[in-house]
């Protein structure tokens, strides 16, 4: 494919090639959009996730050489081979970031897009499986809707380069090199078409069709199924935080979750009455175990009216009074809602009469703005108006064809049958975007209804841009075994590296027992009565403390803390210890949440975020950073019991931990200090998940509280870990409402100067309603070099918002 001529326009470079047109468009100095079409003009499709007006007036240069055309901004260069139109991407210094094969790396293959026709003769088959209600339709005929293209974008990735991203999948792959991935939405699969490289760049593909990623025997490329043209963004960092910042500049900032959403969330399948919900909260308060939210899973509705967005008057006789009592207990309620409605319930009939249902006459059409508005109207009138606090948008894929049978279908078969099922009802060019539009409708309509309550939407699917709708993705209906827990760590890291900041999972897994279906394959038939499951659950909860949302949920067995023992027993005491730790770390966690919104930060961080120059971190998939300070190392192997309460003997209570190079590390529990760049065997008895703090860290720690809004007169502890200069921006606001968008929040910058043993607490910036004008800090300096005196000294200081300098 030869470059025949080029034209430098005001805001882009246009290439006429022997087969079609290419366009290179700078959006910022670090973001370049690239388009390719076989037509004589580019499509006018509107992006579903790129924000309007993100293309800045960027100065760029075009230079012609003997064999190439060079496009450059101040930070990025692209060399285009005149003979083959192959792109080589470089930084401003000429270092190669990545390149296409010399023969060229862009291919478009025409494909017919077929549209199913549904009419009055269409037969609907309603059913229900373990994943809820289902409705299938057989189209009366198909017509050719248009000609689109398969697209294929090839790369020659460098030796030693690691690639991350593409969302949360179930295989436990972190570094995508040498792998392939099927990118479609499904239970336990959530797609975000973003790749991030340790070479310092990212690729964002603006497509909503099914995709595949390959770095295997078939080549190294990204393939999309149905697109009007090829459309993607090349983003230069080089650091991961810079790539994420550019991603959110393009696709939207992540709103701040309410403070209570960072507290402990208790859920199970399922609490059946308002009395049961309230009794569980009261038991947590009685036992002094912190809790912020309880969850009402499916069947809030009456009888078999699946997807009806209202409360059953027999089991929830007065939902408004129920919410008042829950709020008096200083707790919140999340309610499960579904995009599918059948059995002729009031919501279903209303949607049908308006013509807002997809071809199966059950799933509402989230691509239709009027349908989204009606969906909100139903949810608001039936649920939100009673005072509920959060949404659980379940089954937002929303079609599946493989959630049946004893044997799990092969990956290729799952890919085919699930995407074919979705294509029956959704345009093939958009089947990955349903949850994006579903989340958009919920977020925008709640914001129009009230500004006093921040949107919280826990959803099972994801897509690029979904972060701007306050969506938290969870990893689906996973099973209780050690391998699955281990895999989840990498799955969450690959979600968060794409720029989606809020990811979580079912602590303890959804399916605990083993039944006849392939997906119901937990190892513990006796649930929490099995000591093996108790051990797994404890380890899972320890890991969950260091996730963006801290949430227990699942079927087969109860999940409340007292189901695992009573005070004085090891499982119970350890669970309580870690839930309380989450709450003591709330000043740290909520500050980091503030950074996510205000600074485009990432809370759950693959090690390459902070240690990109340490190649030893690239394939470490069971450790990660939680914020800037904590190196989290979940225990992912049994040490005490196998399934069936079979005791394990002679198993070392240790786990291997790699301490990244370039800094020292402190054992959080013992304060012992270790140099980085080494692997150690860390103590990992049941009560201890290995947890390390980076030298130079400033960690704020709050008092023991029972819920996130509890006011205590206790001082705020500031722990400083010697070994490097450090800083921390302490953030706070009202905890709910969107007043922070108007500037109603406060920050306190803290700086530690290690050689001088000096802490500077700078002037507080900003204010908000209810802010304490003065704070008492208890500052502790920790130096693990002195084994006899690891806490050097402690000082108490009263802070009134004006700069303090504290010398140690």
XYZ file of C-alpha atoms in Angstrom, residues 100-790:
691
model
C 3.854 -1.706 12.339
C 5.402 -4.410 10.169
C 7.457 -2.977 7.320
C 4.907 -4.269 4.810
C 2.214 -2.158 6.506
C -0.065 -2.839 9.420
C -3.591 -1.726 8.514
C -6.103 -3.974 6.775
C -9.781 -3.458 5.996
C -11.909 -6.317 4.657
C -15.494 -5.588 3.507
C -18.256 -7.504 5.264
C -22.040 -7.505 4.947
C -23.948 -6.437 8.049
C -27.195 -8.334 8.331
C -30.186 -6.906 10.143
C -32.814 -9.251 11.648
C -36.446 -8.361 11.102
C -38.932 -8.958 13.918
C -42.668 -8.568 13.408
C -45.994 -9.730 14.790
C -45.194 -13.299 13.743
C -41.991 -13.419 15.794
C -42.035 -16.162 18.399
C -40.622 -15.321 21.825
C -39.242 -18.039 24.078
C -39.045 -16.954 27.726
C -36.906 -18.924 30.168
C -34.825 -18.594 33.289
C -31.402 -19.924 34.211
C -28.910 -19.423 37.026
C -28.182 -15.959 35.666
C -31.780 -14.771 35.677
C -34.585 -14.315 33.179
C -33.954 -14.862 29.491
C -35.951 -14.244 26.320
C -35.028 -15.446 22.843
C -36.598 -14.575 19.512
C -36.201 -15.972 16.019
C -36.211 -13.302 13.329
C -38.702 -13.756 10.513
C -36.018 -12.759 8.002
C -32.681 -10.985 7.602
C -31.745 -8.169 5.256
C -28.397 -6.658 4.344
C -28.264 -3.388 6.272
C -24.925 -2.046 5.002
C -21.362 -2.890 4.028
C -18.854 -2.421 6.827
C -15.320 -3.690 7.455
C -13.333 -6.109 9.515
C -10.310 -4.095 10.665
C -6.875 -5.415 11.533
C -4.196 -3.255 13.157
C -0.819 -4.996 13.355
C 2.238 -4.224 15.488
C 5.781 -5.429 15.973
C 6.100 -5.261 19.719
C 9.599 -5.120 21.180
C 11.437 -7.876 23.003
C 10.820 -7.462 26.722
C 7.916 -5.055 26.234
C 4.909 -5.835 28.442
C 1.323 -5.041 27.458
C -1.623 -4.647 29.812
C -5.296 -3.770 29.606
C -8.322 -4.831 27.520
C -10.515 -5.149 30.626
C -11.279 -7.807 33.207
C -11.392 -11.382 31.974
C -11.365 -14.650 33.875
C -8.088 -16.232 32.797
C -5.788 -14.418 35.231
C -3.489 -13.084 32.502
C -1.621 -9.884 33.377
C 1.069 -9.331 30.725
C -0.748 -9.956 27.449
C 2.392 -10.737 25.485
C 2.340 -14.201 23.925
C -1.428 -14.556 24.458
C -4.701 -13.992 22.669
C -7.954 -12.645 24.035
C -11.543 -12.690 22.815
C -13.069 -9.304 23.543
C -16.808 -9.531 24.005
C -19.053 -8.762 26.966
C -20.145 -11.685 29.081
C -20.560 -12.818 32.659
C -16.931 -12.832 33.941
C -15.753 -10.820 30.898
C -15.751 -7.012 30.780
C -14.122 -5.315 27.790
C -12.263 -2.009 27.604
C -10.441 -1.583 24.247
C -7.313 0.024 25.700
C -3.744 -1.326 25.630
C -0.948 0.135 27.764
C 2.734 -0.650 27.169
C 5.794 -0.537 29.402
C 7.492 1.171 26.439
C 5.475 4.227 27.448
C 2.439 4.409 25.181
C -1.195 3.360 24.948
C -3.632 2.476 22.171
C -7.379 3.232 22.414
C -9.552 1.592 19.756
C -12.772 3.486 18.979
C -14.913 0.489 18.102
C -17.919 -1.143 19.779
C -18.006 -4.423 17.908
C -16.541 -7.657 19.121
C -12.739 -7.778 18.875
C -9.797 -10.082 19.283
C -6.271 -9.423 20.499
C -3.417 -11.586 19.250
C 0.239 -11.898 20.083
C 0.658 -15.522 19.079
C 1.285 -17.820 16.136
C -1.301 -15.893 14.120
C 0.515 -12.575 14.512
C 0.476 -9.490 16.715
C -2.628 -7.417 16.151
C -6.026 -6.087 17.202
C -8.975 -7.186 15.061
C -12.462 -5.689 15.061
C -15.527 -7.346 13.563
C -17.733 -4.543 12.218
C -16.628 -0.947 11.682
C -17.243 1.743 9.095
C -13.509 2.486 9.110
C -10.439 1.989 11.301
C -10.327 4.520 14.113
C -7.885 4.530 17.039
C -5.824 6.824 19.262
C -2.108 6.558 19.952
C -1.242 7.997 23.378
C 2.254 8.813 24.614
C 2.987 8.808 28.350
C 5.560 7.653 28.985
C 4.354 6.888 32.529
C 1.147 4.924 33.043
C -0.392 7.746 35.086
C 0.130 10.097 32.142
C -1.464 7.615 29.731
C -4.478 7.236 32.041
C -4.750 11.018 32.324
C -4.859 11.306 28.532
C -7.415 8.488 28.339
C -9.693 10.311 30.786
C -9.127 13.586 28.972
C -10.503 11.878 25.856
C -13.254 9.793 27.424
C -14.284 11.701 30.563
C -13.216 12.144 34.167
C -14.339 9.755 36.883
C -16.781 11.401 39.326
C -16.037 10.960 43.018
C -17.911 8.170 44.749
C -19.497 9.021 48.100
C -17.305 8.282 51.088
C -19.645 5.510 52.239
C -19.027 3.616 48.977
C -15.466 3.011 50.210
C -16.736 1.350 53.399
C -17.637 -2.293 53.925
C -20.536 -3.634 51.843
C -22.423 -6.703 53.062
C -24.365 -8.706 50.510
C -25.494 -12.223 49.691
C -27.941 -14.025 47.457
C -30.255 -12.869 48.975
C -31.919 -10.888 51.789
C -35.646 -11.424 51.301
C -37.438 -8.904 53.525
C -36.993 -5.451 54.963
C -36.904 -6.989 58.459
C -33.983 -9.201 57.448
C -32.054 -6.286 55.937
C -32.468 -4.186 59.066
C -31.686 -7.072 61.423
C -28.351 -7.685 59.680
C -27.346 -4.034 60.047
C -28.340 -4.082 63.717
C -26.256 -7.197 64.320
C -23.195 -5.479 62.820
C -23.774 -2.471 65.059
C -24.300 -4.715 68.111
C -21.037 -6.543 67.477
C -19.079 -3.352 66.779
C -18.097 -4.488 63.278
C -17.912 -1.574 60.803
C -20.465 -1.519 57.975
C -21.652 1.125 55.513
C -23.947 -0.588 53.047
C -26.189 -3.600 52.699
C -27.439 -4.957 49.378
C -30.824 -6.140 48.186
C -30.132 -8.626 45.397
C -32.690 -9.754 42.811
C -36.406 -10.272 43.475
C -37.172 -7.012 45.190
C -40.223 -7.216 42.917
C -43.476 -9.102 43.341
C -43.653 -12.773 42.396
C -42.231 -13.652 38.983
C -42.183 -10.134 37.530
C -38.485 -10.306 36.703
C -36.992 -6.882 36.106
C -39.899 -4.940 37.586
C -38.325 -1.972 39.360
C -40.382 -1.829 42.537
C -40.732 -3.393 45.988
C -42.945 -6.366 46.763
C -45.517 -4.907 49.230
C -45.669 -8.157 51.219
C -41.937 -8.428 51.925
C -41.220 -4.676 51.854
C -44.484 -3.222 53.175
C -43.144 0.283 53.728
C -39.937 0.928 51.778
C -39.802 4.612 52.719
C -39.877 3.772 56.437
C -37.372 0.975 55.762
C -34.955 3.484 54.254
C -35.465 5.913 57.122
C -34.580 3.173 59.612
C -31.547 2.046 57.586
C -30.325 5.634 57.450
C -30.861 6.082 61.199
C -28.559 3.082 61.612
C -26.006 5.042 59.550
C -26.121 2.555 56.688
C -27.036 2.680 53.003
C -28.979 0.365 50.701
C -28.030 -0.816 47.214
C -30.810 -2.380 45.109
C -30.407 -4.730 42.156
C -32.110 -3.770 38.887
C -32.050 -5.526 35.515
C -32.308 -4.475 31.878
C -34.565 -7.426 31.079
C -38.289 -7.408 31.818
C -40.743 -10.175 30.963
C -43.981 -11.758 32.244
C -46.008 -8.667 31.400
C -45.229 -6.683 34.546
C -46.132 -2.965 34.572
C -42.601 -1.851 33.595
C -42.487 -4.438 30.825
C -45.867 -3.480 29.402
C -45.015 0.226 29.446
C -41.739 -0.366 27.614
C -43.484 -2.583 25.072
C -46.260 -0.074 24.402
C -43.665 2.646 23.770
C -41.702 0.411 21.393
C -38.582 0.618 23.550
C -37.729 -3.102 23.660
C -35.170 -4.961 21.566
C -36.161 -7.777 19.251
C -36.720 -10.313 22.010
C -39.399 -7.993 23.474
C -37.746 -8.238 26.889
C -34.493 -6.234 27.042
C -34.963 -2.497 26.881
C -33.088 -0.604 24.155
C -30.346 1.244 26.013
C -29.176 2.784 22.722
C -32.414 4.786 22.595
C -32.285 7.921 24.754
C -36.064 7.969 25.245
C -35.951 4.334 26.388
C -33.192 5.206 28.875
C -35.320 8.058 30.216
C -38.304 5.758 30.685
C -36.107 3.165 32.388
C -35.016 5.833 34.855
C -38.578 7.026 35.393
C -39.565 3.484 36.358
C -36.515 3.012 38.620
C -37.032 6.365 40.279
C -40.750 5.929 40.933
C -40.459 2.347 42.125
C -37.187 2.410 44.065
C -35.106 5.597 44.247
C -37.944 7.853 45.401
C -38.148 5.817 48.621
C -34.644 6.963 49.593
C -32.432 4.136 48.320
C -28.791 4.988 47.818
C -27.097 2.871 45.164
C -27.770 0.778 42.081
C -26.677 -2.699 41.234
C -27.090 -2.902 37.461
C -26.891 -6.637 36.979
C -26.610 -8.541 33.708
C -25.592 -5.549 31.585
C -24.062 -7.624 28.791
C -27.031 -8.448 28.383
C -27.208 -11.569 26.180
C -25.585 -14.930 26.666
C -25.887 -18.386 25.163
C -23.420 -20.489 27.128
C -24.683 -20.252 30.726
C -25.997 -23.811 30.529
C -24.620 -27.359 30.468
C -22.213 -29.483 32.451
C -19.152 -28.842 30.284
C -17.705 -25.393 29.689
C -17.623 -24.649 25.945
C -14.242 -24.113 24.330
C -13.126 -20.448 24.137
C -13.710 -20.272 20.388
C -17.194 -21.752 20.798
C -18.067 -19.367 23.633
C -16.864 -16.455 21.527
C -19.040 -17.496 18.604
C -22.278 -18.461 20.322
C -22.332 -15.501 22.694
C -21.581 -12.869 20.068
C -24.069 -14.441 17.666
C -26.747 -14.280 20.345
C -26.023 -10.585 20.968
C -26.095 -9.832 17.238
C -29.675 -11.063 17.058
C -30.815 -7.984 18.973
C -28.040 -5.389 18.816
C -26.347 -3.996 15.722
C -23.114 -6.040 15.308
C -21.125 -2.822 15.274
C -22.309 -1.970 18.795
C -22.662 -5.187 20.778
C -19.901 -4.277 23.253
C -21.435 -0.916 24.205
C -24.718 -1.827 25.901
C -23.526 -1.263 29.471
C -21.910 2.040 28.478
C -25.260 3.460 27.361
C -27.150 1.786 30.214
C -24.787 3.447 32.709
C -25.105 6.773 30.897
C -28.884 6.788 31.257
C -28.784 5.975 34.943
C -26.077 8.527 35.751
C -27.440 11.441 33.764
C -31.001 10.967 34.960
C -30.069 10.633 38.625
C -27.949 13.781 38.314
C -30.978 15.584 36.855
C -33.160 14.278 39.689
C -30.887 15.252 42.587
C -27.423 16.655 43.200
C -27.473 15.748 46.893
C -26.702 12.055 46.412
C -23.736 10.861 44.337
C -24.414 8.147 41.788
C -23.156 4.665 42.674
C -23.653 2.013 39.994
C -22.228 -1.466 40.502
C -22.371 -3.185 37.123
C -21.123 -6.433 35.620
C -19.907 -5.062 32.333
C -17.746 -2.154 31.261
C -16.467 -0.205 28.301
C -14.238 2.738 27.512
C -15.699 5.939 28.909
C -17.900 4.195 31.443
C -15.917 5.721 34.301
C -17.596 9.094 33.663
C -20.912 7.569 34.721
C -19.807 6.559 38.260
C -19.769 2.888 37.284
C -17.978 0.275 39.375
C -17.386 -2.957 37.505
C -17.412 -6.261 39.319
C -15.938 -9.417 37.849
C -19.071 -11.534 37.594
C -20.195 -14.858 39.004
C -16.878 -16.455 39.866
C -16.426 -19.705 41.807
C -14.806 -20.403 45.153
C -11.423 -21.972 44.628
C -7.869 -20.814 45.124
C -7.048 -20.629 41.425
C -9.975 -18.327 40.733
C -8.992 -16.027 43.576
C -5.425 -15.925 42.258
C -6.650 -15.091 38.760
C -8.813 -12.246 39.991
C -5.800 -10.159 40.993
C -4.494 -9.914 37.439
C -8.015 -9.449 36.072
C -8.595 -6.393 38.250
C -5.211 -4.894 37.447
C -5.846 -5.170 33.723
C -9.186 -3.416 34.171
C -7.731 -0.531 36.162
C -4.732 0.030 33.889
C -7.160 0.949 31.085
C -8.262 4.053 32.983
C -11.386 2.508 34.549
C -10.650 3.247 38.240
C -13.304 1.305 40.132
C -13.281 -2.495 40.019
C -14.342 -5.070 42.577
C -15.391 -8.700 43.019
C -17.490 -11.028 45.124
C -15.377 -11.616 48.233
C -15.572 -15.364 48.791
C -16.813 -15.897 45.201
C -20.397 -16.135 43.991
C -20.650 -19.932 43.548
C -19.279 -21.785 46.568
C -20.626 -25.305 46.002
C -20.251 -27.606 42.997
C -23.371 -28.373 40.984
C -24.242 -29.738 37.568
C -23.592 -26.556 35.540
C -20.044 -25.863 34.344
C -19.894 -22.418 35.949
C -21.150 -23.606 39.359
C -17.837 -25.161 40.297
C -16.829 -24.073 43.778
C -14.893 -26.483 45.982
C -16.969 -26.226 49.152
C -20.264 -28.108 49.382
C -20.730 -27.184 53.048
C -20.102 -23.481 52.529
C -18.946 -21.563 55.582
C -19.199 -24.720 57.718
C -16.149 -25.975 55.791
C -12.925 -24.865 57.470
C -11.291 -24.875 54.043
C -13.803 -22.289 52.826
C -13.316 -20.246 55.997
C -9.625 -20.011 55.257
C -10.250 -19.075 51.616
C -12.817 -16.475 52.661
C -10.448 -14.874 55.170
C -7.720 -14.593 52.531
C -10.203 -13.195 50.026
C -11.420 -10.578 52.477
C -7.850 -9.585 53.340
C -7.324 -8.937 49.627
C -10.689 -7.156 49.396
C -9.636 -4.575 51.997
C -7.300 -3.191 49.330
C -9.783 -2.981 46.468
C -11.578 0.203 45.374
C -14.893 -1.251 46.600
C -14.819 -3.602 49.604
C -17.751 -5.942 49.091
C -18.782 -9.461 50.118
C -21.387 -11.307 48.062
C -22.384 -14.739 46.803
C -24.712 -17.699 46.694
C -24.771 -21.104 48.430
C -23.775 -19.897 51.901
C -24.219 -16.827 54.151
C -21.449 -14.224 54.247
C -21.938 -12.270 57.463
C -18.850 -12.263 59.653
C -20.428 -14.292 62.470
C -21.078 -17.182 60.068
C -17.327 -17.871 60.238
C -17.060 -18.171 63.999
C -17.507 -16.107 67.132
C -15.260 -13.635 68.976
C -12.111 -15.356 70.189
C -11.906 -17.754 67.231
C -9.231 -17.146 64.572
C -11.418 -16.770 61.464
C -13.863 -14.360 63.103
C -11.180 -12.291 64.796
C -9.137 -12.003 61.603
C -12.126 -10.887 59.543
C -12.949 -8.205 62.117
C -9.309 -7.114 62.282
C -9.172 -6.459 58.543
C -12.566 -4.768 58.269
C -11.441 -2.419 61.036
C -8.150 -1.828 59.198
C -10.103 -0.710 56.119
C -11.862 1.901 58.233
C -8.708 3.124 59.947
C -7.212 3.643 56.482
C -10.228 5.682 55.328
C -8.393 9.064 55.355
C -5.804 7.503 53.036
C -8.396 5.746 50.841
C -10.731 8.725 50.496
C -7.819 11.016 49.714
C -6.742 8.653 46.946
C -10.369 8.608 45.742
C -10.171 12.394 45.570
C -7.052 12.117 43.438
C -8.865 9.753 41.065
C -11.379 12.503 40.344
C -9.239 15.618 40.575
C -5.905 14.296 39.278
C -6.955 11.274 37.143
C -5.098 8.963 39.503
C -5.407 5.175 39.626
C -6.062 3.535 42.987
C -5.380 -0.138 42.156
C -2.053 -0.189 40.343
C -0.133 -2.848 38.464
C 3.498 -2.596 39.571
C 4.500 -1.071 36.223
C 2.599 2.103 37.183
C 5.262 2.929 39.749
C 8.169 0.706 38.699
C 8.142 0.770 34.897
C 11.927 0.825 34.875
C 12.149 -2.421 36.851
C 11.479 -5.216 34.318
C 11.235 -7.715 37.186
C 7.806 -6.263 37.961
C 6.312 -6.822 34.500
C 5.046 -10.355 35.085
C 4.259 -10.108 38.800
C 0.526 -10.741 38.686
C -0.290 -11.457 42.341
C 1.030 -8.205 43.856
C 0.071 -4.582 43.264
C 0.179 -1.078 44.684
C -2.868 0.314 46.448
C -2.383 4.042 46.166
C 1.161 5.382 46.378
C 2.252 3.602 49.555
C 0.963 0.035 49.998
C 2.405 -3.028 48.294
C -0.398 -5.597 48.580
C 0.443 -9.311 48.477
C -2.645 -11.511 48.846
C -2.175 -15.083 50.027
C -3.498 -17.323 47.249
C -2.703 -20.828 48.465
C -4.180 -22.819 51.364
C -1.981 -23.212 54.425
C -4.363 -24.685 57.008
C -7.226 -26.635 55.425
C -8.266 -28.268 52.201
C -11.882 -28.570 51.090
C -13.876 -30.749 53.486
C -12.093 -29.312 56.557
C -9.106 -31.585 55.892
C -6.210 -30.197 57.896
C -2.982 -29.407 56.075
C 0.191 -30.241 57.952
C 3.716 -29.001 57.461
C 2.671 -26.231 55.057
C 4.935 -23.206 55.564
C 3.050 -20.068 56.592
C 4.980 -17.934 54.117
C 4.517 -16.409 50.711
C 7.095 -15.140 48.234
C 7.072 -11.353 47.782
C 9.029 -9.330 45.250
C 10.028 -5.909 46.596
C 10.458 -3.593 43.574
C 13.816 -1.913 43.068
C 14.586 1.751 43.604
C 13.225 2.089 47.135
C 13.260 0.450 50.549
C 10.172 -1.261 51.947
C 8.667 -1.603 55.429
C 6.719 -4.564 56.730
C 3.472 -2.853 57.759
C 2.978 -5.176 60.715
C 6.493 -5.333 62.185
C 7.984 -2.057 60.825
C 11.061 -4.001 59.657
C 12.844 -2.360 56.723
C 14.061 -4.161 53.570
C 15.953 -2.957 50.498
C 14.078 -3.226 47.204
C 15.082 -5.281 44.193
C 14.836 -8.617 46.000
C 12.422 -11.468 46.600
C 11.760 -12.403 50.205
C 9.772 -15.072 51.995
C 7.225 -13.125 54.010
C 5.354 -14.320 57.081
C 1.779 -15.198 56.109
C -0.014 -16.893 58.979
C -3.818 -16.632 58.917
C -3.835 -13.278 60.700
C -1.209 -11.813 58.372
C -1.514 -10.857 54.733
C 1.966 -9.629 53.754
C 1.690 -5.858 53.424
C 4.582 -3.488 52.754
C 4.897 0.281 52.752
C 7.223 2.155 50.426
C 9.957 4.173 52.129
C 9.208 7.880 52.042
C 5.492 7.272 52.419
C 3.195 9.499 54.446
C 0.161 7.475 55.520
C -2.789 9.129 57.317
C -4.626 6.763 59.669
C -7.921 7.560 61.304
C -9.587 6.396 64.517
C -11.618 3.195 64.862
C -15.082 3.989 63.496
C -18.229 1.976 62.752
C -19.236 3.783 59.541
C -17.515 6.307 57.312
C -19.554 9.330 58.425
C -18.984 8.731 62.145
C -17.511 11.814 63.780
C -14.771 11.192 66.317
C -12.805 13.730 68.322
C -9.737 11.508 68.152
C -6.628 12.892 66.441
C -5.536 11.925 62.942
C -2.394 9.812 62.936
C 0.295 10.546 60.361
C 2.783 7.700 59.868
C 5.993 8.630 58.070
C 8.287 5.887 56.796
C 11.875 7.066 56.585
C 14.119 6.320 53.651
C 13.178 8.992 51.133
C 11.471 12.317 50.665
C 7.719 12.006 50.415
C 4.484 13.888 50.031
C 0.779 13.266 50.499
C -2.216 15.406 49.606
C -4.859 14.911 52.280
C -8.291 15.354 50.694
C -11.721 15.752 52.244
C -15.171 17.075 51.387
C -18.790 16.647 52.482
C -18.620 12.921 51.707
C -21.683 13.032 49.466
C -23.364 15.599 47.119
C -21.706 17.102 44.063
C -20.683 20.331 45.760
C -17.053 19.302 45.280
C -17.569 20.105 41.577
C -18.150 23.719 42.645
C -14.898 23.751 44.605
C -16.318 22.737 47.987
C -13.457 20.553 49.198
C -10.246 20.968 51.128
C -6.710 19.702 50.664
C -3.763 19.716 53.051
C -0.350 19.135 51.398
C 2.167 17.247 53.558
C 5.870 17.050 52.664
C 8.560 14.987 54.363
C 12.246 15.909 53.970
C 14.100 12.791 54.947
C 17.662 13.994 55.440
C 16.498 16.853 57.625
C 13.859 14.809 59.505
C 11.405 17.609 58.825
C 7.678 17.509 58.093
C 6.003 20.531 56.524
C 2.213 20.690 56.672
C 1.275 23.465 54.263
C -1.668 25.843 54.339
C -4.997 24.173 53.870
C -6.557 24.960 50.496
C -10.321 25.279 50.174
C -13.260 24.707 52.473
C -16.563 22.828 52.598
C -19.686 22.679 54.721
C -19.074 20.916 58.023
C -15.276 21.072 57.782
C -13.394 21.053 61.066
C -11.346 24.231 61.321
C -8.680 22.570 63.434
C -7.219 19.080 63.477
C -4.913 17.407 65.949
C -2.192 15.382 64.252
C -0.229 12.629 65.982
C 2.890 12.208 63.858
C 4.955 9.043 64.126
C 8.282 8.580 62.386
C 9.081 4.957 61.539
C 12.631 3.816 60.848
C 13.035 0.083 60.478
C 16.834 0.238 60.563
C 16.722 0.328 64.331
C 15.277 -3.071 65.267
C 14.958 -2.072 68.919
C 13.237 1.224 68.256
C 11.473 1.146 64.927
